CSV table of C-alpha atoms in Angstrom, one decimal:
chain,number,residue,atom,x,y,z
A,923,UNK,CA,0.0,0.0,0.0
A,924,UNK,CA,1.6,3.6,-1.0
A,925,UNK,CA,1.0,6.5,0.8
A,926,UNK,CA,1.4,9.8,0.1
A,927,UNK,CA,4.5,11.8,1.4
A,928,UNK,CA,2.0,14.3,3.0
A,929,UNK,CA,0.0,11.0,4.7
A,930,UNK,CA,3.3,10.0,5.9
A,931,UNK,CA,4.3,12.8,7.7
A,932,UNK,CA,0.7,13.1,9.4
A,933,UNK,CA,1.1,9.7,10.2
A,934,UNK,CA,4.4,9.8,11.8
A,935,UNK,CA,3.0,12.2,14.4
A,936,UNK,CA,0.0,9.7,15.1
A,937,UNK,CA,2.3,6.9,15.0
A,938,UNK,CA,3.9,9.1,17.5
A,939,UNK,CA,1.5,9.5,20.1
A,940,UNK,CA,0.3,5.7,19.5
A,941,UNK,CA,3.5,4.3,20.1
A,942,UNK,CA,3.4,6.4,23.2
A,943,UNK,CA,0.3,4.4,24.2
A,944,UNK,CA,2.3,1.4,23.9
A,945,UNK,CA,4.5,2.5,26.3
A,946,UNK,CA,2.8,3.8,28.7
A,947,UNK,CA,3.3,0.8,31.4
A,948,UNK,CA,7.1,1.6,30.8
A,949,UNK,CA,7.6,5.3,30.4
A,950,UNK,CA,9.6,6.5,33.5
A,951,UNK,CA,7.5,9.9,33.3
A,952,UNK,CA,4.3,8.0,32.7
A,953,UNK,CA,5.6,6.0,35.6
A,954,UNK,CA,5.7,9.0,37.4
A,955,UNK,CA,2.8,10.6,36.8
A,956,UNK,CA,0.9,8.3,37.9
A,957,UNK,CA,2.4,8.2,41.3
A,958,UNK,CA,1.6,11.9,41.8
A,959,UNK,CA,-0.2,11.2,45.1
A,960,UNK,CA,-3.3,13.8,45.8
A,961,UNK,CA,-6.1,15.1,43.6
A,962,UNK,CA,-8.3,17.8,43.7
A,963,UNK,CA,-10.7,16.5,45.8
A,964,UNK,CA,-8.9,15.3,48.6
A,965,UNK,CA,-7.0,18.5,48.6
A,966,UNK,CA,-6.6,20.5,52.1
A,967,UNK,CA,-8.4,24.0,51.5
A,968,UNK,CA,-5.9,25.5,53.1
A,969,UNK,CA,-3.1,24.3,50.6
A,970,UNK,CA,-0.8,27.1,48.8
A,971,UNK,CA,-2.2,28.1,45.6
A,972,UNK,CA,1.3,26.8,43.9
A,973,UNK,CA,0.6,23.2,45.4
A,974,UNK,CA,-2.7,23.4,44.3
A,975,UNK,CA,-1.7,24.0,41.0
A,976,UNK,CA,0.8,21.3,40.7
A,977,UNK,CA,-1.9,19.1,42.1
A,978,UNK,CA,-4.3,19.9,39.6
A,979,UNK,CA,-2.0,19.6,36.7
A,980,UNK,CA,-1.2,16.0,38.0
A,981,UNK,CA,-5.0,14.8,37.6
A,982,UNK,CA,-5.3,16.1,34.2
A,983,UNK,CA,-1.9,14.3,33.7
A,984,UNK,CA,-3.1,11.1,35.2
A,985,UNK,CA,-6.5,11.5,33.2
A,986,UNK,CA,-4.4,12.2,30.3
A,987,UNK,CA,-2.7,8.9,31.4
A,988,UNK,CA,-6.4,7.1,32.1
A,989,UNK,CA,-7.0,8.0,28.2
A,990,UNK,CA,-4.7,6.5,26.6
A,991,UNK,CA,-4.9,3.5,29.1
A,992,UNK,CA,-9.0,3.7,28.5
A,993,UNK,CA,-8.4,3.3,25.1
A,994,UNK,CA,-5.6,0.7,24.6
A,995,UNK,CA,-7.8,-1.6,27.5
A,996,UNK,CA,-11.5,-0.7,27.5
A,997,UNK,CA,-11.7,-0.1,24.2
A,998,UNK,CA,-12.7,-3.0,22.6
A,999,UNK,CA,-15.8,-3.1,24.2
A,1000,UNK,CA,-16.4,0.1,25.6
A,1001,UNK,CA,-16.7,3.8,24.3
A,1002,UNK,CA,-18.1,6.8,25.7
A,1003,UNK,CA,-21.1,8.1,23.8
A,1004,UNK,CA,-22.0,4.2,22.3
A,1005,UNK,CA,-23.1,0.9,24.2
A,1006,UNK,CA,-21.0,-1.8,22.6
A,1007,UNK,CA,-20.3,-4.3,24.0
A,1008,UNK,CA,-20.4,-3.0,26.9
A,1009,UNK,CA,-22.0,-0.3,28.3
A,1010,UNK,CA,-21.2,4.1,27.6
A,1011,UNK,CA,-19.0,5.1,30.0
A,1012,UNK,CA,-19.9,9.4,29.7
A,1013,UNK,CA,-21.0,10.4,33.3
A,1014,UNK,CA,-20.4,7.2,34.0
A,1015,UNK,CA,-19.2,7.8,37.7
A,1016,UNK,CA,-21.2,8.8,40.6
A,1017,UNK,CA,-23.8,6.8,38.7
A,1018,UNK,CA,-25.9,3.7,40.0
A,1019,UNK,CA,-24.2,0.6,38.5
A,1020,UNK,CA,-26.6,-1.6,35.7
A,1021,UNK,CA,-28.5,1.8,35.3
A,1022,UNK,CA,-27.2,3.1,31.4
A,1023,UNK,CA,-30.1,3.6,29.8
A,1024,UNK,CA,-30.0,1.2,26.5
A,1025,UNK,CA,-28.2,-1.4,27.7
A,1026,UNK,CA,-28.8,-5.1,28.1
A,1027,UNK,CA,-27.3,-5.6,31.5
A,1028,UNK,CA,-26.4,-9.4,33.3
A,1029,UNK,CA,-28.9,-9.9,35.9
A,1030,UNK,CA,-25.2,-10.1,38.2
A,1031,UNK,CA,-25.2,-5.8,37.4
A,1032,UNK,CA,-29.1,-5.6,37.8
A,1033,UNK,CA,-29.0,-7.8,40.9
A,1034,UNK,CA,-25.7,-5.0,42.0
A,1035,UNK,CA,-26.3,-2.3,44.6
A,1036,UNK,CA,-23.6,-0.1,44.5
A,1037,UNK,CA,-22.9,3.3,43.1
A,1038,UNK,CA,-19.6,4.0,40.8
A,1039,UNK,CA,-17.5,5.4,43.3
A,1040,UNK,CA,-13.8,5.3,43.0
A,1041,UNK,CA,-13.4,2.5,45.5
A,1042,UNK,CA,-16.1,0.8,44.1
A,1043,UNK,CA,-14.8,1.5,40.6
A,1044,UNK,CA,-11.3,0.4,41.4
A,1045,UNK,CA,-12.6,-3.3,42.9
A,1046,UNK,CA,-14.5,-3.9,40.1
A,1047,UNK,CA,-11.9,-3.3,37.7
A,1048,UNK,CA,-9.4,-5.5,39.9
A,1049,UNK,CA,-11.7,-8.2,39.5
A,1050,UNK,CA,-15.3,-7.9,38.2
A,1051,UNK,CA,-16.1,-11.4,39.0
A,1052,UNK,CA,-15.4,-11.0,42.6
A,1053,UNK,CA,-17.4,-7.3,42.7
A,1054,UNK,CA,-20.1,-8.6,41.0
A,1055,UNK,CA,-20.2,-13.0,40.7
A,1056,UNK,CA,-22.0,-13.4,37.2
A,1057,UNK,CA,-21.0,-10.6,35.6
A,1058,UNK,CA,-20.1,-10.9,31.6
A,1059,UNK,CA,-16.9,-8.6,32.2
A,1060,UNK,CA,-14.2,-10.6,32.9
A,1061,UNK,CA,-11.3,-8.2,32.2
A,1062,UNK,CA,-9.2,-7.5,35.0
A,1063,UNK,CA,-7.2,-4.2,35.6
A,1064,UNK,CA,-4.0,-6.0,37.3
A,1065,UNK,CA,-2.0,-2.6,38.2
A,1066,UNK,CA,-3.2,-0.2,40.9
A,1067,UNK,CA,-1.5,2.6,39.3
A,1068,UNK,CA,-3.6,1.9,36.1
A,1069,UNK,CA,-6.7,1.4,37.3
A,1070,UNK,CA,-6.3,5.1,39.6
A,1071,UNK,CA,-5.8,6.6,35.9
A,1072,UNK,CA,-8.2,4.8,34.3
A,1073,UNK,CA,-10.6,6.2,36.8
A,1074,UNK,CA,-9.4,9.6,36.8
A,1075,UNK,CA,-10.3,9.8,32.9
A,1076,UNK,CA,-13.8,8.5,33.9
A,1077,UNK,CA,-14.4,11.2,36.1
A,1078,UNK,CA,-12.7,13.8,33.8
A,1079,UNK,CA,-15.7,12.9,31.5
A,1080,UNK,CA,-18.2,12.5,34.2
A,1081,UNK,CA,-20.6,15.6,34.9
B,1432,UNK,CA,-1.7,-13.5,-10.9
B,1433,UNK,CA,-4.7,-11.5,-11.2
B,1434,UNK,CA,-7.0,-10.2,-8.1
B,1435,UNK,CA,-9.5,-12.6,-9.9
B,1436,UNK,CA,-7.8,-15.5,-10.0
B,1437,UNK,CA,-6.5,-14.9,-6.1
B,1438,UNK,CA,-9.6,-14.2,-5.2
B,1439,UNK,CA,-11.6,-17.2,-5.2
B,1440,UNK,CA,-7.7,-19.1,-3.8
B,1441,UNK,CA,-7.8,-16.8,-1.1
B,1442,UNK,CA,-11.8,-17.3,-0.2
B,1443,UNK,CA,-10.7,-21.4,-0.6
B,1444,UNK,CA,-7.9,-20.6,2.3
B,1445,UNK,CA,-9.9,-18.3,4.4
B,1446,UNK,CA,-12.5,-21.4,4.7
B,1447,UNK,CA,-10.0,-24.1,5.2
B,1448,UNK,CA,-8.2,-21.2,8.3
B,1449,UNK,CA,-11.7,-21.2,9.6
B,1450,UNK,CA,-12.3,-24.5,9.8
B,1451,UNK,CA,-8.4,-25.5,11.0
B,1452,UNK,CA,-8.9,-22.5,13.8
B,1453,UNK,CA,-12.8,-24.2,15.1
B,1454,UNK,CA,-11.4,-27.5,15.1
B,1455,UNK,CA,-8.2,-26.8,17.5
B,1456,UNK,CA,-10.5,-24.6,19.4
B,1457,UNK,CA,-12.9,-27.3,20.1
B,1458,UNK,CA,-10.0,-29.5,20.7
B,1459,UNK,CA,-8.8,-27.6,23.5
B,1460,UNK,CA,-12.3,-26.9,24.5
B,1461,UNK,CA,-13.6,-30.2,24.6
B,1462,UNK,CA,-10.1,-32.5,24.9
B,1463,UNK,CA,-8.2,-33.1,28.2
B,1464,UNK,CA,-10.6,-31.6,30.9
B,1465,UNK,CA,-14.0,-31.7,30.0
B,1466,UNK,CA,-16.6,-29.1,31.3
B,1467,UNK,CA,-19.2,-31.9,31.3
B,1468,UNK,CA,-17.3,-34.4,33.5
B,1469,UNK,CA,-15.9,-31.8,36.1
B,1470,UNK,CA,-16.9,-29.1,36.7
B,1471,UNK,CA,-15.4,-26.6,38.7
B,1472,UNK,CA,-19.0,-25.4,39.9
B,1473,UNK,CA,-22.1,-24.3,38.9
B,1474,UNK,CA,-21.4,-20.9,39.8
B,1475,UNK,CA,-17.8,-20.7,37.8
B,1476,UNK,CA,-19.7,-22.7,34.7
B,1477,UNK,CA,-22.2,-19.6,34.3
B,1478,UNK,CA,-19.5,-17.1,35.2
B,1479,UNK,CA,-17.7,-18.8,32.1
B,1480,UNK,CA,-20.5,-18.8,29.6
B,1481,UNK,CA,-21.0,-15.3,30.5
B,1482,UNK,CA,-17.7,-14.2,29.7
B,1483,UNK,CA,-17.7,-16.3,26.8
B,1484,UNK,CA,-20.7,-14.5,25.9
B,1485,UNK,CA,-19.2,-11.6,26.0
B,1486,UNK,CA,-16.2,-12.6,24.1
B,1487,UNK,CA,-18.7,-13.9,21.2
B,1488,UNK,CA,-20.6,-10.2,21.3
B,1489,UNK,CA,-16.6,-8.7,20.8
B,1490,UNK,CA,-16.3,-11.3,17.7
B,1491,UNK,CA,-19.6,-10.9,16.4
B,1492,UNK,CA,-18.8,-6.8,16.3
B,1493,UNK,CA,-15.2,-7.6,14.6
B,1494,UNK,CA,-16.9,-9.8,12.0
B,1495,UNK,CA,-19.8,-7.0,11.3
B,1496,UNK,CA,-17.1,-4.2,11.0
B,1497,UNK,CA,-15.1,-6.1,8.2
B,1498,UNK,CA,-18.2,-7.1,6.2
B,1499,UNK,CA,-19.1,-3.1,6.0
B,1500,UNK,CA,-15.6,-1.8,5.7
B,1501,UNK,CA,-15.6,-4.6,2.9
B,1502,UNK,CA,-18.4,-3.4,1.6
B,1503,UNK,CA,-17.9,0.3,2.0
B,1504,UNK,CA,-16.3,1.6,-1.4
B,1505,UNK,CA,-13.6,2.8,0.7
B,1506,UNK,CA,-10.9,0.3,0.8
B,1507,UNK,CA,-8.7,-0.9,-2.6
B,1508,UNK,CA,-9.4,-4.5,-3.9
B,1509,UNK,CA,-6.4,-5.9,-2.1
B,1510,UNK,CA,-7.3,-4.4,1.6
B,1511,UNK,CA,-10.7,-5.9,1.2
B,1512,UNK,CA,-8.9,-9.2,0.6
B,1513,UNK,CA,-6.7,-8.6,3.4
B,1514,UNK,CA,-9.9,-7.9,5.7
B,1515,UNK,CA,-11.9,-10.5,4.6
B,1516,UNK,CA,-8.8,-13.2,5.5
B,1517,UNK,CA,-9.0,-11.5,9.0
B,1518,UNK,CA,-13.1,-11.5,9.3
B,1519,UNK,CA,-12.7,-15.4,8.5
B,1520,UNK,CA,-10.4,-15.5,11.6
B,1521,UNK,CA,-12.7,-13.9,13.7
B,1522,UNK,CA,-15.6,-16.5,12.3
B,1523,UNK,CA,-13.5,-19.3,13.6
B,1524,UNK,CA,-13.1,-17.5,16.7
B,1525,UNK,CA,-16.9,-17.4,17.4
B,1526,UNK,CA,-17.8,-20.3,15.7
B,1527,UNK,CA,-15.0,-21.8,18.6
B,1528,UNK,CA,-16.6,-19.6,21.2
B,1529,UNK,CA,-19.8,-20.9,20.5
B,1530,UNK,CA,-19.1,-24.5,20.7
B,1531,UNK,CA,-17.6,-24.0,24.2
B,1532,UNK,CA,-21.0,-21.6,25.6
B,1533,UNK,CA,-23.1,-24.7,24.4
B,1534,UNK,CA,-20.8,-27.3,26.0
B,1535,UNK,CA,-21.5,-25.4,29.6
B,1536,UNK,CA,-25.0,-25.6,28.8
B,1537,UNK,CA,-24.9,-22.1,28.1
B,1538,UNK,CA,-27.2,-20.0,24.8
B,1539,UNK,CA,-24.5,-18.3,22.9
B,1540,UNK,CA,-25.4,-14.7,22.1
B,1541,UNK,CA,-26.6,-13.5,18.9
B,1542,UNK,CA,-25.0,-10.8,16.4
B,1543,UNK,CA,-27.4,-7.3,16.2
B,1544,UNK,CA,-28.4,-5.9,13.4
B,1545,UNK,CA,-25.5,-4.1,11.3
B,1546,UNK,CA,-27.9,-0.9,11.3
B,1547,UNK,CA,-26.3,-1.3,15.7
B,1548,UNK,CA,-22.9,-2.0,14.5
B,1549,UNK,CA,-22.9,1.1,12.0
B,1550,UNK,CA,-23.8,3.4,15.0
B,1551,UNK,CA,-22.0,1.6,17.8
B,1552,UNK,CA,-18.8,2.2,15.8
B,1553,UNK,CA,-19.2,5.7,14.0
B,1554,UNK,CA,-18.9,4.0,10.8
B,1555,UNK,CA,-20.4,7.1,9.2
B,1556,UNK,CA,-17.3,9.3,10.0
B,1557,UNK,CA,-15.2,7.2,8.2
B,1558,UNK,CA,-14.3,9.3,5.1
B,1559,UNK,CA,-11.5,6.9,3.5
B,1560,UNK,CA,-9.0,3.9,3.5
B,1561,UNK,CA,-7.0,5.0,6.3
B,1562,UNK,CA,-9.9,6.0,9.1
B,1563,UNK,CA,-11.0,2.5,8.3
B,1564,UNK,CA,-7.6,0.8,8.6
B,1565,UNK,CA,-7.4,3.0,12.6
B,1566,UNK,CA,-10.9,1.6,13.1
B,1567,UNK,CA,-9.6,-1.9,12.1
B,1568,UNK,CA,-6.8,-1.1,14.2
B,1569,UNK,CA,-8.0,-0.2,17.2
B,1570,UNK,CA,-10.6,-2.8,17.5
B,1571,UNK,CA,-8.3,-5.5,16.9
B,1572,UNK,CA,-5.4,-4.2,19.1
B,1573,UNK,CA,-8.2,-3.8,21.8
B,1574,UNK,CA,-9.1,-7.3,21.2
B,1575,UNK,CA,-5.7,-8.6,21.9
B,1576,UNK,CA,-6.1,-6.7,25.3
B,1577,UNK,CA,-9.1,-7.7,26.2
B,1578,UNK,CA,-8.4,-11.7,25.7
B,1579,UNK,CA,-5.5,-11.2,27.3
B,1580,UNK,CA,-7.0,-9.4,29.9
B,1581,UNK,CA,-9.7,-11.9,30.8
B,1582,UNK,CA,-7.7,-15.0,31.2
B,1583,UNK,CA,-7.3,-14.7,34.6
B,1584,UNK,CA,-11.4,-14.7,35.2
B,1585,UNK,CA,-11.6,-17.6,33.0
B,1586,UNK,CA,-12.0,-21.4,33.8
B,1587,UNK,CA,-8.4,-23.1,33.3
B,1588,UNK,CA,-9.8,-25.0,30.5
B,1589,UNK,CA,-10.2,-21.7,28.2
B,1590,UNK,CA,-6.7,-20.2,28.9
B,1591,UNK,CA,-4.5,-21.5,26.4
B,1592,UNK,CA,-7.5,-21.0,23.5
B,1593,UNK,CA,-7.9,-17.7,25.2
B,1594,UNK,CA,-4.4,-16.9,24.4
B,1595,UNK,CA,-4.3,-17.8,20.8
B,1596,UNK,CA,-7.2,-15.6,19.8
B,1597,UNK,CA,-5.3,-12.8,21.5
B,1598,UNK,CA,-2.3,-14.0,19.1
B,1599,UNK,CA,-4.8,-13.6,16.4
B,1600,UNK,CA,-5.6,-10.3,17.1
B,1601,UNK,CA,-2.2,-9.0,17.9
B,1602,UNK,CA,-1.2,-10.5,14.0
B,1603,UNK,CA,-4.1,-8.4,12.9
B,1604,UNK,CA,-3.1,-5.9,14.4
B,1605,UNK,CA,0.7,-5.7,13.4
B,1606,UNK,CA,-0.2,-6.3,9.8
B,1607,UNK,CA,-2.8,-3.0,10.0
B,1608,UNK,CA,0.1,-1.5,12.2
B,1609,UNK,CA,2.3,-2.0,9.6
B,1610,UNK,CA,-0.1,-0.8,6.7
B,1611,UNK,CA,-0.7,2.2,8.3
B,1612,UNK,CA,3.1,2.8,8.9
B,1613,UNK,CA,3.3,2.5,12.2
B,1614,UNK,CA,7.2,1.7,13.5
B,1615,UNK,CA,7.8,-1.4,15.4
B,1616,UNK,CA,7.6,-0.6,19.3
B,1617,UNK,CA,10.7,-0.7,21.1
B,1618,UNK,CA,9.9,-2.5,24.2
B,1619,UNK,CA,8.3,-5.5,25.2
B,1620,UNK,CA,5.0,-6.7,26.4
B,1621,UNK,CA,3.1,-4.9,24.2
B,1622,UNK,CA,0.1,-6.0,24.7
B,1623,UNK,CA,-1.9,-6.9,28.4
């Protein structure tokens, strides 16, 4: 297949921030970003502005981070604005699970009683069969780190 | 050789794939441990067949989106060969997938209709070749994840078939990978 040479610069940058993606789990930055500790909710009012700045900029990195992660994991099945195979994930925290409107849930998330907090959010992606025994989702989010991103992108697109 | 003569080769070894890919599926699914005989319980059989389900619902999508790219106008005569080699490994996949839901006594799920898959996956704002090779792309280097992401909430018996459907997908998506001219990553693990 030819391309061209305009294509193949564009896709050069793409390729960029793809490969990028890839290696995410290895990046030291990445790495480090993720292990930002605080966000702005759990932020002490009384914190310097400069603080609160850096700790801002942290969670936009780390749902930068969740993005890319959200993508390269949850995205075969799941987008934001679609149910797939899975269900849409937009304002998907703070939300009552087995509640997207749409979607043909397995009686193990209509049986569920929990709301899509981030502890809640973080068990279930560290093993949805023991959150919810029954359920149809049986990817597991193995590193702590990821999952904290992946969660910080779900509420960066939650109202 | 002419696209017409390959064709019809390539349509000949795309069936044969299929059929090769179901049977060592069903092999591993049905040889050595047997669902049927023992069971790990009743509770881990329906936990299976739902995630099983769910992988046949991920397959089912795959196949839809390479019979409209195919059928799109978008793509050149040899990328709809190359996509319809890869759709016939994802029917093997969930003809395999199948076989093992019904095995656990399990209904496998059904495909929608491709008026769902057209909306589920934006189809409409693809405009050309290469939005539909990143489509391609992305649901195929997402599939690798998510099969390799699932293993551990599988039964044993599924692991190792588990495994070579994420290999599947991961040759999918290094040929598209490749097509679109993306560079080979320098690490490894790249998938999981």
């Amino acid at each position: 297949m030819k391309t061209t040479t305009g294509i193949a610069f564009a896709l050069i940058a793409i390729v960029t921030t793809i490969g990028g993606l890839l290696l995410a789990n290895s990046h030291p930055s990445m790495q480090n970003a993720l292990h930002v500790p605080g966000n702005a909710e759990k932020t002490d009012p009384s914190i310097k502005s400069s603080a609160l700045s850096v700790t801002l900029a942290a969670t936009s990195d780390q749902a930068a981070i969740g993005e890319k992660l959200y993508q390269m994991k949850c995205g075969a099945c799941h987008s934001l604005d679609k149910n797939r195979i899975g269900p849409r994930h937009r304002n998907i925290v703070g939300k009552q699970a087995g509640t997207v409107t749409g979607f043909k849930y397995s009686n193990a998330l209509k049986r569920l009683k929990a709301q899509w907090t981030d502890e809640n959010l973080d068990a279930w992606l560290e093993n949805p069969g023991k959150f919810a025994p029954g359920t149809s989702m049986g990817f597991r989010v193995k590193k702590a780190n990821e999952r904290k991103a992946i969660i910080a992108y779900l509420k960066s697109v939650s109202k | 050789m002419t696209t017409e003569t390959t064709m019809p080769t390539r349509r000949n070894f795309i069936g044969g794939a299929g059929k090769t890919l179901s049977l060592a599926g069903l092999a591993m699914i049905s040889g050595g441990c047997s669902y049927a005989a023992a069971p790990n319980s009743a509770s881990a059989t329906s936990q299976d067949v739902e995630i099983l389900n769910a992988a046949i619902a991920l397959e089912h999508e795959g196949i839809a989106a390479y019979q409209i790219a195919a059928t799109s106008g978008l793509l050149q005569p040899a990328v709809v060969d190359i996509g319809v080699t890869f759709q016939g490994h994802h029917k093997g996949h969930r003809d395999a997938l199948i076989k093992a839901v019904e095995q656990l006594g399990g209904t496998p799920v059904e495909e929608q209709s491709q008026d769902h898959y057209i909306d589920a996956l934006d189809i409409a704002s693809l405009k050309n070749q290469e939005d539909v090779l990143r489509l391609a792309l992305k649901l195929e280097r997402g599939a690798a994840n998510a099969y390799l992401g699932l293993i551990p909430s599988l039964g044993n018996d599924f692991h190792q078939v588990a495994a070579q459907m994420a290999g599947d997908e991961a040759f999918h998506a290094a040929i598209l990978g490749n097509a679109l001219g993306e560079p080979i990553p320098k690490t490894p693990l790249m998938f999981g």
